[in-house]
Short mmCIF file of N, CA and C in Angstrom, two decimals:
data_model
loop_
_atom_site.label_atom_id
_atom_site.label_comp_id
_atom_site.label_asym_id
_atom_site.label_seq_id
_atom_site.Cartn_x
_atom_site.Cartn_y
_atom_site.Cartn_z
N MET A 111 0.85 -1.17 0.00
CA MET A 111 0.00 0.00 0.00
C MET A 111 0.89 1.24 0.00
N SER A 112 0.64 2.13 -0.93
CA SER A 112 1.44 3.35 -1.01
C SER A 112 1.09 4.29 0.14
N PRO A 113 2.00 5.19 0.48
CA PRO A 113 1.71 6.14 1.57
C PRO A 113 0.45 6.97 1.30
N MET A 114 0.24 7.37 0.06
CA MET A 114 -0.94 8.18 -0.25
C MET A 114 -2.22 7.38 -0.10
N SER A 115 -2.23 6.13 -0.53
CA SER A 115 -3.44 5.33 -0.40
C SER A 115 -3.71 5.01 1.07
N TRP A 116 -2.65 4.83 1.86
CA TRP A 116 -2.85 4.62 3.30
C TRP A 116 -3.46 5.87 3.93
N PHE A 117 -2.93 7.03 3.55
CA PHE A 117 -3.46 8.31 4.07
C PHE A 117 -4.93 8.45 3.72
N GLN A 118 -5.27 8.16 2.46
CA GLN A 118 -6.65 8.33 2.02
C GLN A 118 -7.59 7.32 2.66
N SER A 119 -7.11 6.14 2.98
CA SER A 119 -8.00 5.13 3.54
C SER A 119 -8.11 5.19 5.06
N ALA A 120 -7.12 5.75 5.74
CA ALA A 120 -7.13 5.72 7.20
C ALA A 120 -7.11 7.11 7.83
N ILE A 121 -6.12 7.87 7.53
CA ILE A 121 -5.93 9.15 8.20
C ILE A 121 -6.92 10.20 7.71
N ARG A 122 -7.09 10.33 6.42
CA ARG A 122 -7.94 11.38 5.88
C ARG A 122 -9.37 11.30 6.43
N PRO A 123 -10.03 10.14 6.43
CA PRO A 123 -11.38 10.12 7.00
C PRO A 123 -11.39 10.52 8.48
N SER A 124 -10.40 10.09 9.22
CA SER A 124 -10.34 10.45 10.64
C SER A 124 -10.20 11.94 10.82
N LEU A 125 -9.36 12.57 10.01
CA LEU A 125 -9.18 14.02 10.10
C LEU A 125 -10.44 14.77 9.69
N VAL A 126 -11.09 14.31 8.64
CA VAL A 126 -12.34 14.93 8.20
C VAL A 126 -13.38 14.84 9.31
N LEU A 127 -13.52 13.68 9.91
CA LEU A 127 -14.54 13.47 10.94
C LEU A 127 -14.20 14.22 12.23
N LEU A 128 -12.93 14.23 12.61
CA LEU A 128 -12.52 14.99 13.79
C LEU A 128 -12.74 16.48 13.57
N GLY A 129 -12.34 16.96 12.41
CA GLY A 129 -12.56 18.37 12.08
C GLY A 129 -14.04 18.72 12.09
N THR A 130 -14.86 17.83 11.58
CA THR A 130 -16.31 18.04 11.58
C THR A 130 -16.82 18.14 13.01
N ALA A 131 -16.37 17.24 13.88
CA ALA A 131 -16.81 17.26 15.27
C ALA A 131 -16.41 18.56 15.96
N VAL A 132 -15.20 19.03 15.70
CA VAL A 132 -14.73 20.28 16.33
C VAL A 132 -15.53 21.47 15.82
N VAL A 133 -15.72 21.56 14.52
CA VAL A 133 -16.46 22.69 13.95
C VAL A 133 -17.91 22.67 14.43
N LEU A 134 -18.57 21.51 14.36
CA LEU A 134 -19.97 21.45 14.77
C LEU A 134 -20.14 21.64 16.27
N GLY A 135 -19.21 21.11 17.06
CA GLY A 135 -19.27 21.33 18.50
C GLY A 135 -19.14 22.80 18.84
N THR A 136 -18.26 23.49 18.11
CA THR A 136 -18.07 24.92 18.32
C THR A 136 -19.30 25.71 17.88
N LEU A 137 -19.86 25.37 16.73
CA LEU A 137 -21.08 26.05 16.28
C LEU A 137 -22.22 25.85 17.27
N ASP A 138 -22.35 24.65 17.79
CA ASP A 138 -23.40 24.36 18.77
C ASP A 138 -23.19 25.19 20.04
N LEU A 139 -21.96 25.30 20.47
CA LEU A 139 -21.63 26.10 21.66
C LEU A 139 -21.91 27.58 21.41
N VAL A 140 -21.52 28.09 20.25
CA VAL A 140 -21.79 29.49 19.90
C VAL A 140 -23.29 29.75 19.86
N PHE A 141 -24.04 28.82 19.30
CA PHE A 141 -25.49 28.95 19.26
C PHE A 141 -26.07 29.07 20.67
N ALA A 142 -25.68 28.17 21.56
CA ALA A 142 -26.21 28.20 22.94
C ALA A 142 -25.82 29.49 23.65
N CYS A 143 -24.58 29.90 23.51
CA CYS A 143 -24.12 31.15 24.16
C CYS A 143 -24.88 32.36 23.63
N THR A 144 -25.10 32.38 22.33
CA THR A 144 -25.80 33.49 21.71
C THR A 144 -27.27 33.51 22.12
N TYR A 145 -27.91 32.35 22.08
CA TYR A 145 -29.32 32.29 22.43
C TYR A 145 -29.55 32.74 23.88
N TRP A 146 -28.74 32.20 24.79
CA TRP A 146 -28.93 32.50 26.21
C TRP A 146 -28.16 33.74 26.67
N ASN A 147 -27.33 34.30 25.79
CA ASN A 147 -26.54 35.49 26.11
C ASN A 147 -25.69 35.28 27.38
N VAL A 148 -24.94 34.19 27.37
CA VAL A 148 -24.05 33.87 28.50
C VAL A 148 -22.66 33.52 27.98
N ARG A 149 -21.70 33.53 28.89
CA ARG A 149 -20.32 33.15 28.56
C ARG A 149 -20.25 31.65 28.24
N PRO A 150 -19.31 31.27 27.36
CA PRO A 150 -19.14 29.84 27.06
C PRO A 150 -18.88 29.01 28.32
N SER A 151 -18.14 29.56 29.29
CA SER A 151 -17.84 28.78 30.49
C SER A 151 -19.13 28.37 31.21
N ARG A 152 -20.14 29.22 31.18
CA ARG A 152 -21.41 28.91 31.85
C ARG A 152 -22.12 27.75 31.14
N ILE A 153 -22.12 27.78 29.82
CA ILE A 153 -22.72 26.67 29.05
C ILE A 153 -21.95 25.38 29.31
N LEU A 154 -20.62 25.48 29.29
CA LEU A 154 -19.80 24.29 29.50
C LEU A 154 -19.96 23.73 30.91
N GLN A 155 -20.10 24.59 31.91
CA GLN A 155 -20.39 24.12 33.26
C GLN A 155 -21.74 23.42 33.30
N GLY A 156 -22.70 23.93 32.51
CA GLY A 156 -24.00 23.28 32.42
C GLY A 156 -23.88 21.88 31.84
N ILE A 157 -22.98 21.69 30.90
CA ILE A 157 -22.75 20.36 30.34
C ILE A 157 -22.10 19.46 31.39
N ALA A 158 -21.13 20.00 32.13
CA ALA A 158 -20.49 19.22 33.20
C ALA A 158 -21.48 18.87 34.30
N ALA A 159 -22.53 19.67 34.44
CA ALA A 159 -23.56 19.37 35.45
C ALA A 159 -24.26 18.05 35.17
N GLY A 160 -24.15 17.57 33.95
CA GLY A 160 -24.70 16.26 33.64
C GLY A 160 -24.07 15.17 34.49
N TRP A 161 -22.80 15.36 34.84
CA TRP A 161 -22.10 14.41 35.72
C TRP A 161 -22.08 14.88 37.16
N LEU A 162 -21.89 16.18 37.35
CA LEU A 162 -21.62 16.71 38.68
C LEU A 162 -22.81 17.35 39.37
N GLY A 163 -23.90 17.51 38.66
CA GLY A 163 -25.04 18.22 39.22
C GLY A 163 -24.71 19.70 39.40
N GLY A 164 -25.40 20.35 40.33
CA GLY A 164 -25.24 21.78 40.56
C GLY A 164 -23.85 22.21 40.98
N GLN A 165 -23.05 21.28 41.50
CA GLN A 165 -21.69 21.61 41.91
C GLN A 165 -20.84 22.09 40.73
N ALA A 166 -21.22 21.73 39.53
CA ALA A 166 -20.45 22.12 38.35
C ALA A 166 -20.35 23.63 38.22
N PHE A 167 -21.37 24.34 38.69
CA PHE A 167 -21.38 25.80 38.56
C PHE A 167 -20.49 26.48 39.60
N ARG A 168 -20.03 25.71 40.56
CA ARG A 168 -19.12 26.25 41.58
C ARG A 168 -17.69 25.78 41.36
N GLY A 169 -17.45 25.07 40.27
CA GLY A 169 -16.14 24.49 40.03
C GLY A 169 -15.19 25.33 39.22
N GLY A 170 -15.62 26.50 38.80
CA GLY A 170 -14.73 27.39 38.05
C GLY A 170 -14.31 26.82 36.71
N SER A 171 -13.09 27.14 36.33
CA SER A 171 -12.61 26.75 35.01
C SER A 171 -12.43 25.23 34.88
N ALA A 172 -12.18 24.55 36.00
CA ALA A 172 -12.00 23.09 35.93
C ALA A 172 -13.26 22.41 35.42
N THR A 173 -14.43 22.83 35.91
CA THR A 173 -15.66 22.19 35.44
C THR A 173 -16.03 22.68 34.04
N ALA A 174 -15.62 23.90 33.68
CA ALA A 174 -15.85 24.35 32.31
C ALA A 174 -15.03 23.49 31.35
N TRP A 175 -13.79 23.20 31.71
CA TRP A 175 -12.96 22.34 30.86
C TRP A 175 -13.52 20.92 30.78
N LEU A 176 -14.05 20.42 31.90
CA LEU A 176 -14.70 19.11 31.86
C LEU A 176 -15.89 19.15 30.91
N GLY A 177 -16.68 20.21 31.00
CA GLY A 177 -17.82 20.36 30.10
C GLY A 177 -17.40 20.40 28.65
N ALA A 178 -16.29 21.10 28.36
CA ALA A 178 -15.78 21.16 26.99
C ALA A 178 -15.36 19.77 26.51
N LEU A 179 -14.66 19.04 27.35
CA LEU A 179 -14.26 17.68 26.99
C LEU A 179 -15.48 16.81 26.70
N LEU A 180 -16.47 16.89 27.57
CA LEU A 180 -17.69 16.09 27.38
C LEU A 180 -18.44 16.52 26.11
N HIS A 181 -18.54 17.83 25.90
CA HIS A 181 -19.26 18.35 24.73
C HIS A 181 -18.64 17.87 23.43
N TYR A 182 -17.33 18.03 23.31
CA TYR A 182 -16.67 17.63 22.07
C TYR A 182 -16.60 16.11 21.93
N ALA A 183 -16.51 15.39 23.03
CA ALA A 183 -16.54 13.92 22.97
C ALA A 183 -17.90 13.44 22.48
N MET A 184 -18.97 14.08 22.95
CA MET A 184 -20.30 13.69 22.48
C MET A 184 -20.46 13.99 21.00
N MET A 185 -19.95 15.13 20.55
CA MET A 185 -20.07 15.47 19.13
C MET A 185 -19.25 14.49 18.30
N TRP A 186 -18.07 14.13 18.79
CA TRP A 186 -17.25 13.14 18.08
C TRP A 186 -17.99 11.81 18.00
N ALA A 187 -18.67 11.41 19.07
CA ALA A 187 -19.45 10.17 19.07
C ALA A 187 -20.60 10.26 18.07
N MET A 188 -21.24 11.41 17.98
CA MET A 188 -22.35 11.59 17.04
C MET A 188 -21.86 11.47 15.60
N VAL A 189 -20.73 12.09 15.31
CA VAL A 189 -20.15 12.05 13.97
C VAL A 189 -19.69 10.62 13.66
N GLY A 190 -18.98 10.01 14.60
CA GLY A 190 -18.46 8.66 14.39
C GLY A 190 -19.54 7.62 14.25
N THR A 191 -20.62 7.78 14.99
CA THR A 191 -21.74 6.83 14.90
C THR A 191 -22.36 6.86 13.51
N PHE A 192 -22.58 8.06 12.99
CA PHE A 192 -23.16 8.17 11.65
C PHE A 192 -22.21 7.56 10.61
N TYR A 193 -20.93 7.90 10.73
CA TYR A 193 -19.94 7.39 9.77
C TYR A 193 -19.89 5.86 9.81
N ALA A 194 -19.91 5.29 11.01
CA ALA A 194 -19.89 3.83 11.13
C ALA A 194 -21.18 3.21 10.59
N ALA A 195 -22.30 3.84 10.85
CA ALA A 195 -23.60 3.29 10.42
C ALA A 195 -23.73 3.27 8.91
N ARG A 196 -23.04 4.15 8.22
CA ARG A 196 -23.16 4.22 6.77
C ARG A 196 -22.71 2.92 6.09
N ARG A 197 -21.90 2.12 6.77
CA ARG A 197 -21.46 0.83 6.20
C ARG A 197 -22.62 -0.16 6.13
N TRP A 198 -23.54 -0.09 7.09
CA TRP A 198 -24.66 -1.02 7.14
C TRP A 198 -25.92 -0.44 6.50
N VAL A 199 -25.95 0.88 6.39
CA VAL A 199 -27.10 1.56 5.79
C VAL A 199 -26.56 2.54 4.74
N PRO A 200 -26.23 2.04 3.56
CA PRO A 200 -25.58 2.87 2.54
C PRO A 200 -26.36 4.12 2.14
N VAL A 201 -27.66 4.10 2.29
CA VAL A 201 -28.46 5.27 1.91
C VAL A 201 -28.08 6.50 2.73
N LEU A 202 -27.46 6.30 3.89
CA LEU A 202 -27.06 7.43 4.72
C LEU A 202 -26.12 8.37 3.98
N THR A 203 -25.19 7.83 3.20
CA THR A 203 -24.28 8.69 2.46
C THR A 203 -24.72 8.88 1.02
N ARG A 204 -25.62 8.03 0.52
CA ARG A 204 -26.14 8.24 -0.83
C ARG A 204 -27.10 9.42 -0.88
N LYS A 205 -27.84 9.63 0.21
CA LYS A 205 -28.83 10.72 0.27
C LYS A 205 -28.62 11.55 1.53
N PRO A 206 -27.49 12.26 1.62
CA PRO A 206 -27.19 13.02 2.83
C PRO A 206 -28.19 14.15 3.11
N TRP A 207 -28.79 14.69 2.07
CA TRP A 207 -29.78 15.76 2.23
C TRP A 207 -31.03 15.26 2.94
N LEU A 208 -31.26 13.95 2.94
CA LEU A 208 -32.40 13.36 3.64
C LEU A 208 -31.96 12.74 4.97
N SER A 209 -30.90 11.96 4.92
CA SER A 209 -30.47 11.25 6.14
C SER A 209 -29.90 12.20 7.18
N GLY A 210 -29.23 13.27 6.75
CA GLY A 210 -28.63 14.21 7.69
C GLY A 210 -29.66 14.89 8.58
N PRO A 211 -30.67 15.53 8.00
CA PRO A 211 -31.69 16.16 8.84
C PRO A 211 -32.42 15.17 9.75
N LEU A 212 -32.70 13.97 9.24
CA LEU A 212 -33.35 12.96 10.08
C LEU A 212 -32.44 12.55 11.24
N TYR A 213 -31.14 12.43 10.97
CA TYR A 213 -30.18 12.10 12.02
C TYR A 213 -30.10 13.24 13.04
N GLY A 214 -30.11 14.47 12.56
CA GLY A 214 -30.09 15.62 13.47
C GLY A 214 -31.30 15.62 14.39
N LEU A 215 -32.48 15.32 13.84
CA LEU A 215 -33.69 15.23 14.66
C LEU A 215 -33.58 14.09 15.67
N LEU A 216 -33.05 12.95 15.23
CA LEU A 216 -32.84 11.82 16.15
C LEU A 216 -31.87 12.22 17.27
N LEU A 217 -30.80 12.92 16.94
CA LEU A 217 -29.85 13.36 17.96
C LEU A 217 -30.52 14.28 18.97
N TYR A 218 -31.32 15.21 18.49
CA TYR A 218 -32.03 16.12 19.41
C TYR A 218 -32.93 15.31 20.36
N LEU A 219 -33.68 14.36 19.81
CA LEU A 219 -34.59 13.56 20.63
C LEU A 219 -33.84 12.71 21.65
N VAL A 220 -32.77 12.07 21.22
CA VAL A 220 -31.98 11.24 22.14
C VAL A 220 -31.40 12.08 23.26
N MET A 221 -30.82 13.23 22.91
CA MET A 221 -30.21 14.09 23.93
C MET A 221 -31.25 14.60 24.93
N ASN A 222 -32.42 14.97 24.45
CA ASN A 222 -33.41 15.61 25.31
C ASN A 222 -34.39 14.66 25.97
N LEU A 223 -34.60 13.48 25.40
CA LEU A 223 -35.54 12.54 25.99
C LEU A 223 -34.86 11.39 26.73
N ILE A 224 -33.56 11.18 26.48
CA ILE A 224 -32.85 10.08 27.14
C ILE A 224 -31.66 10.59 27.95
N VAL A 225 -30.72 11.26 27.29
CA VAL A 225 -29.47 11.66 27.95
C VAL A 225 -29.73 12.66 29.08
N LEU A 226 -30.42 13.76 28.80
CA LEU A 226 -30.65 14.78 29.83
C LEU A 226 -31.45 14.24 31.02
N PRO A 227 -32.54 13.50 30.79
CA PRO A 227 -33.27 12.97 31.96
C PRO A 227 -32.44 12.01 32.82
N LEU A 228 -31.50 11.32 32.22
CA LEU A 228 -30.66 10.38 32.98
C LEU A 228 -29.47 11.06 33.65
N SER A 229 -29.23 12.33 33.31
CA SER A 229 -28.07 13.04 33.85
C SER A 229 -28.37 13.62 35.22
N ALA A 230 -27.32 14.15 35.86
CA ALA A 230 -27.47 14.79 37.16
C ALA A 230 -27.82 16.27 37.04
N ALA A 231 -27.96 16.76 35.81
CA ALA A 231 -28.28 18.17 35.59
C ALA A 231 -29.74 18.44 35.97
N ALA A 232 -29.98 19.65 36.46
CA ALA A 232 -31.35 20.06 36.77
C ALA A 232 -32.15 20.17 35.48
N ARG A 233 -33.42 19.88 35.57
CA ARG A 233 -34.28 19.98 34.39
C ARG A 233 -34.47 21.45 34.02
N PRO A 234 -34.14 21.80 32.78
CA PRO A 234 -34.33 23.19 32.38
C PRO A 234 -35.82 23.48 32.16
N PRO A 235 -36.20 24.73 32.31
CA PRO A 235 -37.61 25.07 32.03
C PRO A 235 -37.89 24.95 30.54
N PHE A 236 -39.15 24.71 30.19
CA PHE A 236 -39.53 24.62 28.79
C PHE A 236 -39.61 26.04 28.22
N VAL A 237 -38.84 26.28 27.17
CA VAL A 237 -38.87 27.56 26.46
C VAL A 237 -39.07 27.22 24.99
N ALA A 238 -40.26 27.54 24.47
CA ALA A 238 -40.62 27.14 23.11
C ALA A 238 -39.60 27.62 22.07
N GLY A 239 -39.14 28.86 22.19
CA GLY A 239 -38.17 29.38 21.23
C GLY A 239 -36.88 28.59 21.23
N TRP A 240 -36.44 28.19 22.44
CA TRP A 240 -35.22 27.39 22.56
C TRP A 240 -35.42 26.02 21.92
N VAL A 241 -36.55 25.39 22.17
CA VAL A 241 -36.82 24.06 21.61
C VAL A 241 -36.85 24.14 20.08
N LEU A 242 -37.61 25.08 19.54
CA LEU A 242 -37.72 25.18 18.08
C LEU A 242 -36.37 25.50 17.43
N SER A 243 -35.64 26.44 18.00
CA SER A 243 -34.35 26.78 17.40
C SER A 243 -33.34 25.64 17.59
N SER A 244 -33.42 24.93 18.70
CA SER A 244 -32.52 23.79 18.92
C SER A 244 -32.79 22.67 17.93
N VAL A 245 -34.05 22.41 17.66
CA VAL A 245 -34.39 21.39 16.66
C VAL A 245 -33.84 21.82 15.30
N ALA A 246 -34.04 23.09 14.93
CA ALA A 246 -33.54 23.58 13.65
C ALA A 246 -32.02 23.46 13.57
N VAL A 247 -31.33 23.82 14.64
CA VAL A 247 -29.87 23.72 14.65
C VAL A 247 -29.43 22.27 14.52
N HIS A 248 -30.07 21.36 15.24
CA HIS A 248 -29.69 19.95 15.15
C HIS A 248 -29.95 19.38 13.76
N VAL A 249 -31.04 19.80 13.14
CA VAL A 249 -31.39 19.29 11.82
C VAL A 249 -30.46 19.87 10.74
N LEU A 250 -30.27 21.21 10.77
CA LEU A 250 -29.55 21.87 9.68
C LEU A 250 -28.06 22.06 9.93
N LEU A 251 -27.67 22.31 11.18
CA LEU A 251 -26.26 22.63 11.46
C LEU A 251 -25.50 21.51 12.16
N VAL A 252 -26.18 20.42 12.47
CA VAL A 252 -25.50 19.26 13.04
C VAL A 252 -25.71 18.04 12.14
N GLY A 253 -26.95 17.61 11.97
CA GLY A 253 -27.21 16.39 11.20
C GLY A 253 -26.78 16.48 9.75
N LEU A 254 -27.17 17.55 9.08
CA LEU A 254 -26.83 17.68 7.65
C LEU A 254 -25.32 17.74 7.42
N PRO A 255 -24.56 18.57 8.16
CA PRO A 255 -23.11 18.54 7.96
C PRO A 255 -22.46 17.20 8.31
N ILE A 256 -22.99 16.49 9.30
CA ILE A 256 -22.45 15.17 9.62
C ILE A 256 -22.62 14.24 8.43
N ALA A 257 -23.79 14.26 7.81
CA ALA A 257 -24.04 13.38 6.67
C ALA A 257 -23.12 13.73 5.50
N TRP A 258 -22.97 15.02 5.20
CA TRP A 258 -22.11 15.42 4.09
C TRP A 258 -20.65 15.12 4.39
N ALA A 259 -20.21 15.36 5.63
CA ALA A 259 -18.81 15.06 5.99
C ALA A 259 -18.55 13.56 5.93
N SER A 260 -19.51 12.76 6.35
CA SER A 260 -19.35 11.31 6.28
C SER A 260 -19.25 10.84 4.84
N ARG A 261 -20.07 11.44 3.99
CA ARG A 261 -20.01 11.10 2.57
C ARG A 261 -18.64 11.46 2.00
N TRP A 262 -18.15 12.64 2.35
CA TRP A 262 -16.83 13.09 1.88
C TRP A 262 -15.74 12.17 2.40
N ALA A 263 -15.79 11.87 3.69
CA ALA A 263 -14.75 11.02 4.30
C ALA A 263 -14.74 9.62 3.70
N ALA A 264 -15.91 9.16 3.24
CA ALA A 264 -16.01 7.80 2.69
C ALA A 264 -15.59 7.72 1.23
N GLN A 265 -15.36 8.86 0.56
CA GLN A 265 -14.98 8.88 -0.85
C GLN A 265 -13.54 8.42 -1.00
N PRO A 266 -13.30 7.25 -1.56
CA PRO A 266 -11.91 6.81 -1.74
C PRO A 266 -11.20 7.65 -2.80
N GLY A 267 -9.98 8.03 -2.48
CA GLY A 267 -9.14 8.72 -3.45
C GLY A 267 -9.47 10.18 -3.67
N SER A 268 -10.33 10.75 -2.85
CA SER A 268 -10.68 12.15 -3.06
C SER A 268 -10.18 12.99 -1.90
N LEU A 269 -9.48 14.06 -2.23
CA LEU A 269 -9.03 14.99 -1.20
C LEU A 269 -9.91 16.24 -1.17
N VAL A 270 -10.92 16.28 -2.02
CA VAL A 270 -11.85 17.40 -2.02
C VAL A 270 -13.27 16.87 -1.85
N PRO A 271 -14.16 17.67 -1.26
CA PRO A 271 -15.54 17.20 -1.09
C PRO A 271 -16.21 16.91 -2.42
N PRO A 272 -17.16 15.95 -2.45
CA PRO A 272 -17.90 15.67 -3.68
C PRO A 272 -18.60 16.93 -4.15
N GLY A 273 -18.57 17.16 -5.45
CA GLY A 273 -19.25 18.31 -6.04
C GLY A 273 -18.42 19.58 -6.03
N SER A 274 -17.24 19.56 -5.43
CA SER A 274 -16.40 20.76 -5.41
C SER A 274 -15.71 20.92 -6.77
N ALA A 275 -15.59 22.16 -7.19
CA ALA A 275 -14.87 22.44 -8.44
C ALA A 275 -13.38 22.51 -8.14
N VAL A 276 -12.60 21.80 -8.90
CA VAL A 276 -11.15 21.81 -8.74
C VAL A 276 -10.55 22.27 -10.04
N SER A 277 -9.69 23.30 -9.95
CA SER A 277 -9.07 23.81 -11.19
C SER A 277 -7.80 23.08 -11.53
#
């Protein structure tokens, strides 16, 4: 196996997926900070509260860093799960414009109906605007990019996304 083919088959997909997780995790964090008009550390402490409960808000930067680690690890798991599932369900990467939004909606439901209720975090109040905008963000800015990035990462021999113009 040549070095380039090894790169394209192993390293390149990992870099694409890791980069996707970092970008989407950051966009999700910016969205939450903007919507609630709070510092990122406060949102990240809220994520750490899933493990630590209310003590997370008294932990300073240490619990914010824990929240960041958890946040990006969850996004990496979301990206990796979709990428792995595409081997058994090929339509996921054949029709990313359909599978991505559906996956984003599934992620929203899993996080809010399973993960959050099982966590040590306090139940947030119901805010219709937050719910509607969160669903839209998960569908359009999380699920859809995950599907397209997975499709790109799965393309053998391509260093550019499908459909990109190369001169």
